[in-house]
Amino acid sequence: MNSVEFDQVSFGYEGAPIFDRVSFSVPTGEFLVVIGPNGGGKSTLLRLMLGLLSPSEGRINVLGKPPGKTSEVGYVPQDVEKSLSMPVTVRRVVSMGRLGARSGGNDSVDRAMDAMDLKPLSDRPVGSLSQGQRQRTLIARALASEPKLLLLDEPLASVDPDARKSVFDSLNDVAEGRTVVVVSHDYSIIPACASAVACVDRSVYYHDGGELTEKLFSKASGSCPVEIIGHGLPHRVLEEHRHG
Ligand SMILES: Nc1ncnc2c1ncn2[C@@H]1O[C@H](COP(=O)(O)OP(=O)(O)OP(=O)(O)O)[C@@H](O)[C@H]1O
């Protein structure tokens, strides 16, 4: 069973092609980290999954439906600062994730707050939080709708290195029982969380753990992140090589 399927998908803004007949699928339960150079098309890929953009050719399926036709997708956008400059409490922001949801109510908000360790911060104005706490608030807002698929665009962009571990731990917790797709320029999320990596550079190169090599990363980003290879991927990632 797949949570996301791209079948021969083409897309371009105003005619300039970004993707040309791209096919891949994200199995249910995968923690997929999407990497690649600036302008490679990572955010475009998420927008296609969300149904905010439509392919010019091909077919996309998200949780068995066309994109945008299911309420079971959670989305955490970029730009934490901009999204959370409002003078409202943490609980209020998390509750906003329930807007339009039919069931669950306060229980879902409580579960999302718990999952992100936000209970002690419940009544704090979001403007007074640290970057890591703000990021956890945005993730909790997405979780409040109890999504089966969670999409995150650069969740570490404004999180300092000390707060990163707590965001990784939180993401690993929320990944239990759902599919997660994270766009990141920060490769430290790969050994911490990933079960697969998609390199997006005007195409999509989908790799699970066994294929994560230096050669692949140099192709993906134009540089060689020797340190992530050196620090070692977790064994579960290296051993899970399903493509044979
Ligand atoms: N609304 C738009 N109209 C026209 N071109 C766009 C639009 N949005 C993005 N692009 C272009 O499409 C290409 C892919 O952009 P996208 O934002 O998907 O890349 P990205 O991999 O997320 O980049 P980054 O790592 O810099 O965030 C870029 O060349 C970008 O300039």
Coordinates of C-alpha atoms and ligand atoms in Angstrom, one line a residue:
M1 CA 0.0 0.0 0.0
N2 CA 1.4 3.4 -1.0
S3 CA 0.5 6.8 0.6
V4 CA 1.7 8.7 -2.5
E5 CA 2.0 7.7 -6.1
F6 CA 3.4 9.7 -9.0
D7 CA 2.8 8.1 -12.4
Q8 CA 4.5 9.7 -15.4
V9 CA 4.0 13.2 -13.9
S10 CA 5.1 16.3 -15.8
F11 CA 4.9 19.8 -14.5
G12 CA 6.4 23.3 -15.3
Y13 CA 5.7 26.9 -14.4
E14 CA 4.7 29.0 -17.4
G15 CA 6.0 26.3 -19.7
A16 CA 9.5 25.8 -18.3
P17 CA 9.6 22.1 -17.3
I18 CA 10.5 21.1 -13.7
F19 CA 9.4 17.5 -13.9
D20 CA 9.2 15.4 -17.0
R21 CA 7.3 12.1 -16.7
V22 CA 8.4 11.4 -13.1
S23 CA 7.2 8.2 -11.4
F24 CA 7.8 7.1 -7.8
S25 CA 5.7 6.0 -4.8
V26 CA 6.0 6.5 -1.1
P27 CA 5.0 3.3 0.8
T28 CA 2.8 3.8 3.8
G29 CA 4.8 4.2 7.0
E30 CA 7.9 5.6 5.1
F31 CA 9.8 8.5 6.6
L32 CA 11.0 10.1 3.4
V33 CA 13.5 13.0 3.5
V34 CA 13.5 15.1 0.3
I35 CA 16.8 16.8 -0.5
G36 CA 18.4 18.5 -3.5
P37 CA 19.8 21.8 -4.7
N38 CA 18.0 25.2 -4.5
G39 CA 15.5 25.4 -7.3
G40 CA 15.5 21.7 -7.9
G41 CA 11.7 21.4 -7.3
K42 CA 11.3 20.2 -3.7
S43 CA 8.6 22.6 -2.7
T44 CA 7.0 22.1 -6.1
L45 CA 6.8 18.4 -5.3
L46 CA 5.0 19.1 -2.0
R47 CA 2.6 21.5 -3.7
L48 CA 1.8 18.8 -6.2
M49 CA 1.1 16.4 -3.4
L50 CA -1.1 18.9 -1.7
G51 CA -3.1 19.6 -4.9
L52 CA -2.0 23.3 -4.9
L53 CA -0.5 22.7 -8.3
S54 CA -1.8 20.3 -11.0
P55 CA 0.4 18.2 -13.3
S56 CA 0.3 19.0 -17.0
E57 CA 0.5 15.2 -17.6
G58 CA 0.3 12.1 -15.6
R59 CA -1.5 11.0 -12.4
I60 CA -0.9 11.7 -8.7
N61 CA -2.6 9.7 -6.0
V62 CA -2.5 10.7 -2.3
L63 CA -4.0 8.2 0.1
G64 CA -5.8 6.6 -2.8
K65 CA -7.4 9.9 -4.0
P66 CA -6.5 12.8 -6.3
P67 CA -4.4 15.4 -4.3
G68 CA -6.5 17.9 -2.3
K69 CA -9.4 15.4 -2.1
T70 CA -8.6 14.0 1.3
S71 CA -8.6 15.8 4.7
E72 CA -6.1 13.2 6.0
V73 CA -3.0 15.2 4.9
G74 CA -1.2 17.5 7.4
Y75 CA 1.1 20.2 6.1
V76 CA 3.7 22.2 8.0
P77 CA 4.8 25.1 5.8
Q78 CA 8.2 27.0 5.7
D79 CA 8.7 30.3 7.5
V80 CA 7.9 29.6 11.1
E81 CA 8.5 33.3 11.9
K82 CA 5.9 34.6 9.5
S83 CA 3.3 31.9 10.4
L84 CA 3.6 32.4 14.1
S85 CA 3.8 36.2 14.7
M86 CA 0.2 36.4 15.9
P87 CA -0.6 37.3 19.5
V88 CA -2.4 34.0 20.3
T89 CA -1.7 31.2 22.7
V90 CA 0.0 27.9 21.8
R91 CA -3.2 25.9 22.4
R92 CA -5.2 28.3 20.2
V93 CA -2.7 27.8 17.3
V94 CA -2.8 24.0 17.7
S95 CA -6.7 24.1 17.8
M96 CA -6.6 25.9 14.4
G97 CA -5.5 22.6 13.0
R98 CA -9.0 21.3 13.7
L99 CA -10.8 23.9 11.6
G100 CA -13.0 22.0 9.1
A101 CA -12.4 18.6 10.8
R102 CA -15.6 16.7 11.5
S103 CA -14.6 14.7 14.6
G104 CA -12.0 14.5 17.4
G105 CA -12.3 18.0 18.8
N106 CA -10.4 18.7 22.1
D107 CA -9.1 15.1 22.4
S108 CA -7.2 15.5 19.1
V109 CA -5.8 18.8 20.2
D110 CA -4.7 17.3 23.6
R111 CA -3.1 14.4 21.8
A112 CA -1.2 16.7 19.4
M113 CA -0.1 18.9 22.3
D114 CA 1.1 15.9 24.3
A115 CA 3.0 14.4 21.3
M116 CA 4.9 17.6 20.9
D117 CA 5.5 18.2 24.6
L118 CA 3.6 21.5 24.5
K119 CA 1.3 21.0 27.5
P120 CA 3.5 23.2 29.8
L121 CA 3.4 25.9 27.2
S122 CA -0.3 25.8 26.5
D123 CA -1.1 29.4 27.6
R124 CA 2.0 31.0 26.3
P125 CA 1.7 33.5 23.4
V126 CA 3.4 31.9 20.4
G127 CA 5.5 35.0 19.9
S128 CA 7.3 34.3 23.2
L129 CA 8.5 30.8 22.2
S130 CA 11.9 29.6 21.1
Q131 CA 12.4 28.5 17.5
G132 CA 12.2 24.8 18.4
Q133 CA 9.1 25.3 20.4
R134 CA 7.4 27.3 17.6
Q135 CA 8.3 24.5 15.2
R136 CA 6.8 21.9 17.5
T137 CA 3.6 24.1 17.7
L138 CA 3.3 24.1 13.9
I139 CA 3.8 20.3 13.8
A140 CA 1.1 19.9 16.6
R141 CA -1.2 22.1 14.6
A142 CA -0.8 19.8 11.6
L143 CA -1.2 16.7 13.9
A144 CA -4.5 18.0 15.4
S145 CA -6.3 16.9 12.3
E146 CA -4.9 13.4 12.8
P147 CA -3.4 13.1 9.4
K148 CA -2.3 9.8 7.9
L149 CA 0.3 11.7 5.8
L150 CA 2.3 14.5 7.2
L151 CA 4.2 16.9 4.8
L152 CA 6.8 19.2 6.2
D153 CA 8.7 21.9 4.3
E154 CA 12.1 22.7 5.9
P155 CA 11.1 22.1 9.5
L156 CA 14.7 22.8 10.7
A157 CA 15.3 26.0 8.7
S158 CA 15.1 28.3 11.8
V159 CA 15.9 25.8 14.5
D160 CA 19.3 26.1 16.1
P161 CA 21.5 23.0 16.4
D162 CA 20.7 22.5 20.1
A163 CA 17.0 22.4 19.5
R164 CA 17.3 20.0 16.5
K165 CA 17.5 16.8 18.5
S166 CA 14.2 17.6 20.2
V167 CA 12.5 18.2 16.8
F168 CA 14.0 14.9 15.5
D169 CA 12.7 13.1 18.6
S170 CA 9.3 14.6 18.1
L171 CA 9.2 13.7 14.4
N172 CA 10.2 10.1 15.2
D173 CA 7.3 9.9 17.7
V174 CA 4.7 11.3 15.3
A175 CA 5.9 9.1 12.5
E176 CA 4.5 6.1 14.4
G177 CA 1.5 4.9 12.4
R178 CA 1.7 7.5 9.6
T179 CA 3.7 8.4 6.5
V180 CA 6.0 11.5 6.8
V181 CA 7.6 13.5 4.0
V182 CA 10.1 16.1 5.0
V183 CA 11.9 18.6 2.7
S184 CA 15.3 19.5 4.3
H185 CA 18.6 21.2 3.4
D186 CA 19.9 19.9 6.7
Y187 CA 21.2 16.4 6.1
S188 CA 21.5 15.6 9.9
I189 CA 17.8 14.6 9.7
I190 CA 18.7 11.6 7.5
P191 CA 20.6 9.5 10.1
A192 CA 18.2 10.7 12.8
C193 CA 14.9 9.9 11.1
A194 CA 14.9 8.8 7.4
S195 CA 13.9 5.4 6.1
A196 CA 14.3 6.7 2.5
V197 CA 15.6 9.7 0.7
A198 CA 14.4 11.4 -2.5
C199 CA 16.9 13.5 -4.3
V200 CA 15.0 16.2 -6.3
D201 CA 16.9 17.9 -9.0
R202 CA 14.5 18.6 -11.9
S203 CA 13.6 14.9 -11.5
V204 CA 13.0 12.6 -8.5
Y205 CA 15.6 10.0 -7.6
Y206 CA 14.1 7.8 -4.9
H207 CA 16.5 5.8 -2.8
D208 CA 16.0 3.8 0.3
G209 CA 18.7 3.3 2.8
G210 CA 21.1 0.9 1.0
E211 CA 21.6 3.4 -1.9
L212 CA 22.7 6.4 0.2
T213 CA 26.2 6.8 -1.1
E214 CA 28.6 9.7 -1.5
K215 CA 28.2 9.6 -5.3
L216 CA 24.5 9.9 -4.9
F217 CA 24.7 12.9 -2.6
S218 CA 27.2 14.7 -4.9
K219 CA 24.7 14.2 -7.7
A220 CA 21.9 15.5 -5.6
S221 CA 23.5 18.6 -4.1
G222 CA 26.6 19.4 -6.1
S223 CA 28.7 18.9 -3.0
C224 CA 29.9 15.9 -1.1
P225 CA 28.5 15.7 2.5
V226 CA 31.2 13.3 3.6
E227 CA 30.3 13.9 7.2
I228 CA 26.9 12.2 7.0
I229 CA 28.5 9.1 5.5
G230 CA 31.3 9.4 8.0
H231 CA 29.0 9.7 11.0
G232 CA 27.2 6.7 9.7
L233 CA 23.6 6.1 8.9
P234 CA 21.7 3.9 11.3
H235 CA 21.9 0.2 10.6
R236 CA 18.2 0.0 10.1
V237 CA 18.5 2.4 7.2
L238 CA 21.5 0.7 5.6
E239 CA 20.0 -2.7 5.9
E240 CA 16.6 -1.8 4.5
H241 CA 17.4 -2.0 0.8
R242 CA 14.2 -3.0 -0.8
H243 CA 15.0 -2.3 -4.5
G244 CA 17.6 -5.1 -4.6
Ligands
LIG1 N1 5.2 30.3 -8.7 C1 6.2 30.1 -9.5 N2 6.3 30.7 -10.7 C2 7.3 30.4 -11.6 N3 8.4 29.7 -11.2 C3 8.4 29.2 -10.0 C4 7.4 29.4 -9.1 N4 7.7 28.7 -7.9 C5 8.9 28.1 -8.1 N5 9.3 28.4 -9.3 C6 10.6 28.0 -9.9 O1 10.6 26.6 -10.0 C7 11.9 26.0 -9.7 C8 11.7 25.0 -8.5 O2 11.3 25.8 -7.3 P1 11.1 25.1 -5.9 O3 10.7 26.1 -5.0 O4 10.2 23.9 -6.1 O5 12.5 24.5 -5.6 P2 13.1 24.0 -4.2 O6 13.9 22.8 -4.6 O7 12.1 23.9 -3.2 O8 14.2 25.2 -3.9 P3 14.7 25.7 -2.5 O9 15.7 24.7 -2.0 O10 15.5 27.0 -2.9 O11 13.6 26.0 -1.6 C9 12.8 27.2 -9.4 O12 13.5 27.5 -10.5 C10 11.8 28.3 -9.0 O13 12.3 29.6 -9.4

